[in-house]
Amino acid sequence: MLKSQIIHPELLYELSKLGHTDVFVIADAGLPIPPGKKRIDLAFAPGRPGFLEVLEVVLRNVVVEKAVLASEIKDRNPEVHKRVLDLIEANKASWKNFELKYVPHEEFKAVYVASSRFVVRTGEYTPYSNIALVAGVPF
């Protein structure tokens, strides 16, 4: 048995296949996921699991070179926005040349969700609790 902070087998498998510059998304319960897009559905009740708790574990276990948020999160969900920034800050010391980018929500869906390898759906019920992560390398 693997010793890992992530025990969901499908999530662990998809994360293990990531290569440099691959994009994946951690999403709230309401983000539209295009038909045919790989979906890892963790949601089991409103708010459970929460976006932030899933993001926290993923950031501790994946090298990230870029994160993309919808610009609307700043005004529409400032508390979650602050926590996302705190989680990034707590983990980015081990990442190289990290970049944080904001785009309009429509662009987030059209570009980042559409081009992602997979989407992790949480049970989060707060607006704009979505992030696209670009896999980096540890060297």
mmCIF file of C-alpha atoms in Angstrom, residues 51-125:
data_model
loop_
_atom_site.group_PDB
_atom_site.id
_atom_site.type_symbol
_atom_site.label_atom_id
_atom_site.label_comp_id
_atom_site.label_asym_id
_atom_site.label_seq_id
_atom_site.Cartn_x
_atom_site.Cartn_y
_atom_site.Cartn_z
ATOM 1 C CA PHE A 51 -12.724 23.205 -2.209
ATOM 2 C CA LEU A 52 -10.074 24.461 0.218
ATOM 3 C CA GLU A 53 -9.513 21.127 1.929
ATOM 4 C CA VAL A 54 -9.041 19.369 -1.421
ATOM 5 C CA LEU A 55 -6.767 22.149 -2.691
ATOM 6 C CA GLU A 56 -4.665 22.010 0.477
ATOM 7 C CA VAL A 57 -3.895 18.302 0.104
ATOM 8 C CA VAL A 58 -3.239 18.553 -3.628
ATOM 9 C CA LEU A 59 -0.837 21.489 -3.222
ATOM 10 C CA ARG A 60 1.167 19.533 -0.638
ATOM 11 C CA ASN A 61 1.589 16.680 -3.122
ATOM 12 C CA VAL A 62 2.008 18.247 -6.580
ATOM 13 C CA VAL A 63 4.686 20.567 -7.969
ATOM 14 C CA VAL A 64 2.873 23.560 -9.474
ATOM 15 C CA GLU A 65 4.379 26.159 -11.776
ATOM 16 C CA LYS A 66 1.235 28.181 -12.424
ATOM 17 C CA ALA A 67 -2.194 28.666 -10.891
ATOM 18 C CA VAL A 68 -5.118 30.360 -12.619
ATOM 19 C CA LEU A 69 -8.150 31.819 -10.850
ATOM 20 C CA ALA A 70 -11.214 33.593 -12.154
ATOM 21 C CA SER A 71 -10.756 37.312 -11.505
ATOM 22 C CA GLU A 72 -14.293 37.435 -10.085
ATOM 23 C CA ILE A 73 -13.154 35.531 -6.988
ATOM 24 C CA LYS A 74 -11.508 38.704 -5.639
ATOM 25 C CA ASP A 75 -14.841 40.523 -5.214
ATOM 26 C CA ARG A 76 -17.392 37.706 -5.132
ATOM 27 C CA ASN A 77 -15.573 35.358 -2.738
ATOM 28 C CA PRO A 78 -12.807 37.294 -0.938
ATOM 29 C CA GLU A 79 -12.587 34.890 2.018
ATOM 30 C CA VAL A 80 -11.878 31.861 -0.177
ATOM 31 C CA HIS A 81 -9.555 33.985 -2.320
ATOM 32 C CA LYS A 82 -7.477 34.880 0.739
ATOM 33 C CA ARG A 83 -7.300 31.247 1.843
ATOM 34 C CA VAL A 84 -6.214 30.155 -1.652
ATOM 35 C CA LEU A 85 -3.409 32.723 -1.559
ATOM 36 C CA ASP A 86 -2.407 31.507 1.919
ATOM 37 C CA LEU A 87 -2.293 27.880 0.727
ATOM 38 C CA ILE A 88 -0.196 28.827 -2.290
ATOM 39 C CA GLU A 89 2.190 30.828 -0.120
ATOM 40 C CA ALA A 90 2.560 27.907 2.300
ATOM 41 C CA ASN A 91 3.583 25.542 -0.509
ATOM 42 C CA LYS A 92 5.372 27.553 -3.183
ATOM 43 C CA ALA A 93 8.824 27.529 -1.552
ATOM 44 C CA SER A 94 9.459 24.124 -3.146
ATOM 45 C CA TRP A 95 8.205 25.205 -6.601
ATOM 46 C CA LYS A 96 10.343 26.921 -9.247
ATOM 47 C CA ASN A 97 9.302 30.156 -11.010
ATOM 48 C CA PHE A 98 5.713 30.033 -9.777
ATOM 49 C CA GLU A 99 3.153 32.296 -11.494
ATOM 50 C CA LEU A 100 -0.352 33.273 -10.362
ATOM 51 C CA LYS A 101 -2.737 34.474 -13.066
ATOM 52 C CA TYR A 102 -6.290 35.865 -13.059
ATOM 53 C CA VAL A 103 -8.644 35.632 -16.046
ATOM 54 C CA PRO A 104 -12.368 36.345 -16.488
ATOM 55 C CA HIS A 105 -14.545 33.380 -15.492
ATOM 56 C CA GLU A 106 -15.718 32.828 -19.062
ATOM 57 C CA GLU A 107 -12.106 32.569 -20.220
ATOM 58 C CA PHE A 108 -11.328 30.252 -17.297
ATOM 59 C CA LYS A 109 -14.022 27.861 -18.539
ATOM 60 C CA ALA A 110 -13.315 28.230 -22.267
ATOM 61 C CA VAL A 111 -9.529 27.943 -22.062
ATOM 62 C CA TYR A 112 -8.452 26.245 -18.849
ATOM 63 C CA VAL A 113 -11.304 23.839 -18.164
ATOM 64 C CA ALA A 114 -11.520 22.936 -21.834
ATOM 65 C CA SER A 115 -7.785 22.192 -22.107
ATOM 66 C CA SER A 116 -7.402 20.429 -18.760
ATOM 67 C CA ARG A 117 -6.442 16.776 -18.449
ATOM 68 C CA PHE A 118 -9.159 16.314 -15.803
ATOM 69 C CA VAL A 119 -11.441 18.172 -13.399
ATOM 70 C CA VAL A 120 -11.749 17.367 -9.700
ATOM 71 C CA ARG A 121 -15.286 18.247 -8.598
ATOM 72 C CA THR A 122 -15.706 19.125 -4.922
ATOM 73 C CA GLY A 123 -18.920 19.722 -3.015
ATOM 74 C CA GLU A 124 -18.096 23.419 -2.588
ATOM 75 C CA TYR A 125 -21.114 25.727 -2.686
#
